[in-house]
Amino acid sequence: MGDCVFCKIVEGGIPSEILYSDDRVIAFRDIEPQAPVHFLVVPRRHVESAFHLREGDGELLARMFDAAQKVCAELGVERSGVRILTNVGPDAGQVVMHFHLHVLGGRTMGWPPG
Ligand code: 5GP
Ligand code: ZN
């Protein structure tokens, strides 16, 4: 999709540290990690945000969470716990307009988020 950074990562046009990849989903480390473990899970298909998911995307979402869990297991944070979130729109701070899950772990996290 045009100049979407995550579409470029999906296509291999921008290098990233890929942690998981299948026919629907990829996961890669965030370039500006906010925790010892911080990776992103994105659909290969360009979807602008969680609010742009369609009926029928349930399996895609399940696949994204499954990918997140697999990577967490590999990185040793499945049992210690992680925070999984998705930013939607400007007030939440969504910068890249390609739907992604942030997966953060390796440290305790405060609540509520700032
Ligand atoms: P958002 O604020 O849209 O929820 O999060 C976008 C995330 O993508 C940010 O945490 C940012 O550090 C990350 N990011 C932006 N550009 C790149 C990139 O080119 N490579 C990687 N690996 N992460 C990126
Ligand atoms: Zn995209």
mmCIF file of C-alpha atoms and ligand atoms in Angstrom:
data_model
loop_
_atom_site.group_PDB
_atom_site.id
_atom_site.type_symbol
_atom_site.label_atom_id
_atom_site.label_comp_id
_atom_site.label_asym_id
_atom_site.label_seq_id
_atom_site.Cartn_x
_atom_site.Cartn_y
_atom_site.Cartn_z
ATOM 1 C CA MET A 1 0.000 0.000 0.000
ATOM 2 C CA GLY A 2 1.761 3.126 -1.242
ATOM 3 C CA ASP A 3 4.413 4.194 1.193
ATOM 4 C CA CYS A 4 3.258 2.145 4.189
ATOM 5 C CA VAL A 5 6.318 1.236 6.245
ATOM 6 C CA PHE A 6 4.900 -2.071 7.446
ATOM 7 C CA CYS A 7 3.845 -3.113 3.930
ATOM 8 C CA LYS A 8 7.459 -2.494 2.946
ATOM 9 C CA ILE A 9 8.674 -4.637 5.846
ATOM 10 C CA VAL A 10 6.199 -7.372 4.812
ATOM 11 C CA GLU A 11 7.565 -7.209 1.238
ATOM 12 C CA GLY A 12 11.180 -7.213 2.453
ATOM 13 C CA GLY A 13 11.840 -3.698 1.118
ATOM 14 C CA ILE A 14 12.815 -2.428 4.578
ATOM 15 C CA PRO A 15 15.021 -4.701 6.687
ATOM 16 C CA SER A 16 13.790 -5.752 10.117
ATOM 17 C CA GLU A 17 14.482 -8.459 12.644
ATOM 18 C CA ILE A 18 11.762 -10.918 11.710
ATOM 19 C CA LEU A 19 10.779 -13.183 14.606
ATOM 20 C CA TYR A 20 7.894 -15.021 12.958
ATOM 21 C CA SER A 21 6.451 -15.289 9.479
ATOM 22 C CA ASP A 22 3.675 -17.250 7.800
ATOM 23 C CA ASP A 23 1.281 -16.715 4.900
ATOM 24 C CA ARG A 24 -0.945 -14.255 6.829
ATOM 25 C CA VAL A 25 1.163 -12.725 9.603
ATOM 26 C CA ILE A 26 4.668 -11.522 10.405
ATOM 27 C CA ALA A 27 6.263 -10.445 13.695
ATOM 28 C CA PHE A 28 9.385 -8.315 14.012
ATOM 29 C CA ARG A 29 11.212 -6.368 16.694
ATOM 30 C CA ASP A 30 10.186 -2.760 17.242
ATOM 31 C CA ILE A 31 12.913 -0.371 16.094
ATOM 32 C CA GLU A 32 12.462 1.715 19.285
ATOM 33 C CA PRO A 33 11.854 -0.878 22.004
ATOM 34 C CA GLN A 34 9.960 0.313 25.091
ATOM 35 C CA ALA A 35 10.710 -2.842 27.090
ATOM 36 C CA PRO A 36 13.386 -5.578 27.051
ATOM 37 C CA VAL A 37 11.022 -7.504 24.777
ATOM 38 C CA HIS A 38 9.069 -5.362 22.311
ATOM 39 C CA PHE A 39 7.906 -6.758 19.020
ATOM 40 C CA LEU A 40 5.074 -6.073 16.608
ATOM 41 C CA VAL A 41 2.684 -8.543 15.041
ATOM 42 C CA VAL A 42 1.151 -7.397 11.765
ATOM 43 C CA PRO A 43 -1.113 -8.888 9.116
ATOM 44 C CA ARG A 44 0.537 -9.210 5.695
ATOM 45 C CA ARG A 45 -2.597 -7.608 4.246
ATOM 46 C CA HIS A 46 -2.766 -3.838 4.666
ATOM 47 C CA VAL A 47 -5.422 -3.033 7.272
ATOM 48 C CA GLU A 48 -5.340 0.536 8.542
ATOM 49 C CA SER A 49 -6.234 -0.133 12.177
ATOM 50 C CA ALA A 50 -8.231 -2.426 14.428
ATOM 51 C CA PHE A 51 -11.277 -0.369 13.451
ATOM 52 C CA HIS A 52 -10.784 -1.381 9.822
ATOM 53 C CA LEU A 53 -11.040 -5.118 10.434
ATOM 54 C CA ARG A 54 -13.931 -6.777 8.612
ATOM 55 C CA GLU A 55 -16.314 -9.568 9.381
ATOM 56 C CA GLY A 56 -14.336 -12.685 8.570
ATOM 57 C CA ASP A 57 -11.094 -11.369 10.053
ATOM 58 C CA GLY A 58 -11.592 -13.397 13.207
ATOM 59 C CA GLU A 59 -9.209 -16.101 12.018
ATOM 60 C CA LEU A 60 -6.594 -13.479 11.143
ATOM 61 C CA LEU A 61 -6.822 -12.070 14.674
ATOM 62 C CA ALA A 62 -6.496 -15.544 16.174
ATOM 63 C CA ARG A 63 -3.441 -16.150 13.989
ATOM 64 C CA MET A 64 -1.897 -12.876 15.178
ATOM 65 C CA PHE A 65 -2.340 -13.796 18.840
ATOM 66 C CA ASP A 66 -1.046 -17.292 18.148
ATOM 67 C CA ALA A 67 2.068 -15.794 16.501
ATOM 68 C CA ALA A 68 2.502 -13.502 19.516
ATOM 69 C CA GLN A 69 2.367 -16.470 21.877
ATOM 70 C CA LYS A 70 4.865 -18.492 19.839
ATOM 71 C CA VAL A 71 7.366 -15.623 19.802
ATOM 72 C CA CYS A 72 6.838 -15.006 23.542
ATOM 73 C CA ALA A 73 7.624 -18.671 24.198
ATOM 74 C CA GLU A 74 10.803 -18.420 22.112
ATOM 75 C CA LEU A 75 11.883 -15.240 23.893
ATOM 76 C CA GLY A 76 11.149 -16.690 27.348
ATOM 77 C CA VAL A 77 8.368 -14.299 28.380
ATOM 78 C CA GLU A 78 5.316 -16.509 27.901
ATOM 79 C CA ARG A 79 5.112 -17.336 31.614
ATOM 80 C CA SER A 80 6.351 -14.042 33.047
ATOM 81 C CA GLY A 81 3.670 -12.218 31.082
ATOM 82 C CA VAL A 82 3.375 -9.544 28.446
ATOM 83 C CA ARG A 83 1.238 -6.588 27.578
ATOM 84 C CA ILE A 84 -0.421 -6.779 24.171
ATOM 85 C CA LEU A 85 -1.983 -3.602 22.842
ATOM 86 C CA THR A 86 -2.954 -1.864 19.670
ATOM 87 C CA ASN A 87 -3.092 1.886 19.204
ATOM 88 C CA VAL A 88 -6.019 3.254 17.209
ATOM 89 C CA GLY A 89 -5.914 6.841 16.010
ATOM 90 C CA PRO A 90 -4.158 10.021 17.125
ATOM 91 C CA ASP A 91 -5.049 10.164 20.844
ATOM 92 C CA ALA A 92 -3.652 6.655 21.299
ATOM 93 C CA GLY A 93 -0.515 7.622 19.385
ATOM 94 C CA GLN A 94 -0.976 5.437 16.301
ATOM 95 C CA VAL A 95 1.831 6.508 13.973
ATOM 96 C CA VAL A 96 1.973 3.655 11.478
ATOM 97 C CA MET A 97 -1.403 3.249 9.804
ATOM 98 C CA HIS A 98 -1.081 -0.510 9.321
ATOM 99 C CA PHE A 99 -2.774 -2.520 12.053
ATOM 100 C CA HIS A 100 -0.279 -4.024 14.503
ATOM 101 C CA LEU A 101 -0.163 -5.577 17.932
ATOM 102 C CA HIS A 102 2.549 -4.317 20.253
ATOM 103 C CA VAL A 103 3.852 -7.105 22.491
ATOM 104 C CA LEU A 104 5.852 -5.830 25.467
ATOM 105 C CA GLY A 105 7.509 -7.882 28.168
ATOM 106 C CA GLY A 106 10.613 -8.577 30.192
ATOM 107 C CA ARG A 107 9.732 -6.015 32.849
ATOM 108 C CA THR A 108 6.749 -5.173 35.057
ATOM 109 C CA MET A 109 4.370 -2.638 33.583
ATOM 110 C CA GLY A 110 2.335 0.023 35.316
ATOM 111 C CA TRP A 111 -1.393 0.413 35.163
ATOM 112 C CA PRO A 112 -3.067 2.580 34.072
ATOM 113 C CA PRO A 113 -0.827 3.359 31.090
ATOM 114 C CA GLY A 114 0.262 6.992 30.823
HETATM 115 P P1 5GP B 1 2.191 2.978 16.720
HETATM 116 O O1 5GP B 1 2.574 4.242 17.429
HETATM 117 O O2 5GP B 1 1.722 3.249 15.310
HETATM 118 O O3 5GP B 1 1.253 2.113 17.504
HETATM 119 O O4 5GP B 1 3.523 2.138 16.663
HETATM 120 C C1 5GP B 1 4.371 2.088 15.591
HETATM 121 C C2 5GP B 1 5.619 1.382 16.053
HETATM 122 O O5 5GP B 1 6.378 1.019 14.919
HETATM 123 C C3 5GP B 1 6.526 2.241 16.939
HETATM 124 O O6 5GP B 1 6.713 1.587 18.185
HETATM 125 C C4 5GP B 1 7.810 2.352 16.130
HETATM 126 O O7 5GP B 1 8.972 2.317 16.944
HETATM 127 C C5 5GP B 1 7.742 1.165 15.185
HETATM 128 N N1 5GP B 1 8.381 1.391 13.912
HETATM 129 C C6 5GP B 1 8.203 2.464 13.085
HETATM 130 N N2 5GP B 1 8.944 2.329 11.967
HETATM 131 C C7 5GP B 1 9.586 1.142 12.086
HETATM 132 C C8 5GP B 1 10.507 0.441 11.230
HETATM 133 O O8 5GP B 1 10.873 0.885 10.152
HETATM 134 N N3 5GP B 1 10.969 -0.760 11.682
HETATM 135 C C9 5GP B 1 10.566 -1.305 12.873
HETATM 136 N N4 5GP B 1 11.070 -2.491 13.209
HETATM 137 N N5 5GP B 1 9.696 -0.663 13.694
HETATM 138 C C10 5GP B 1 9.225 0.538 13.312
HETATM 139 ZN ZN ZN B 2 0.540 -1.382 5.117
#
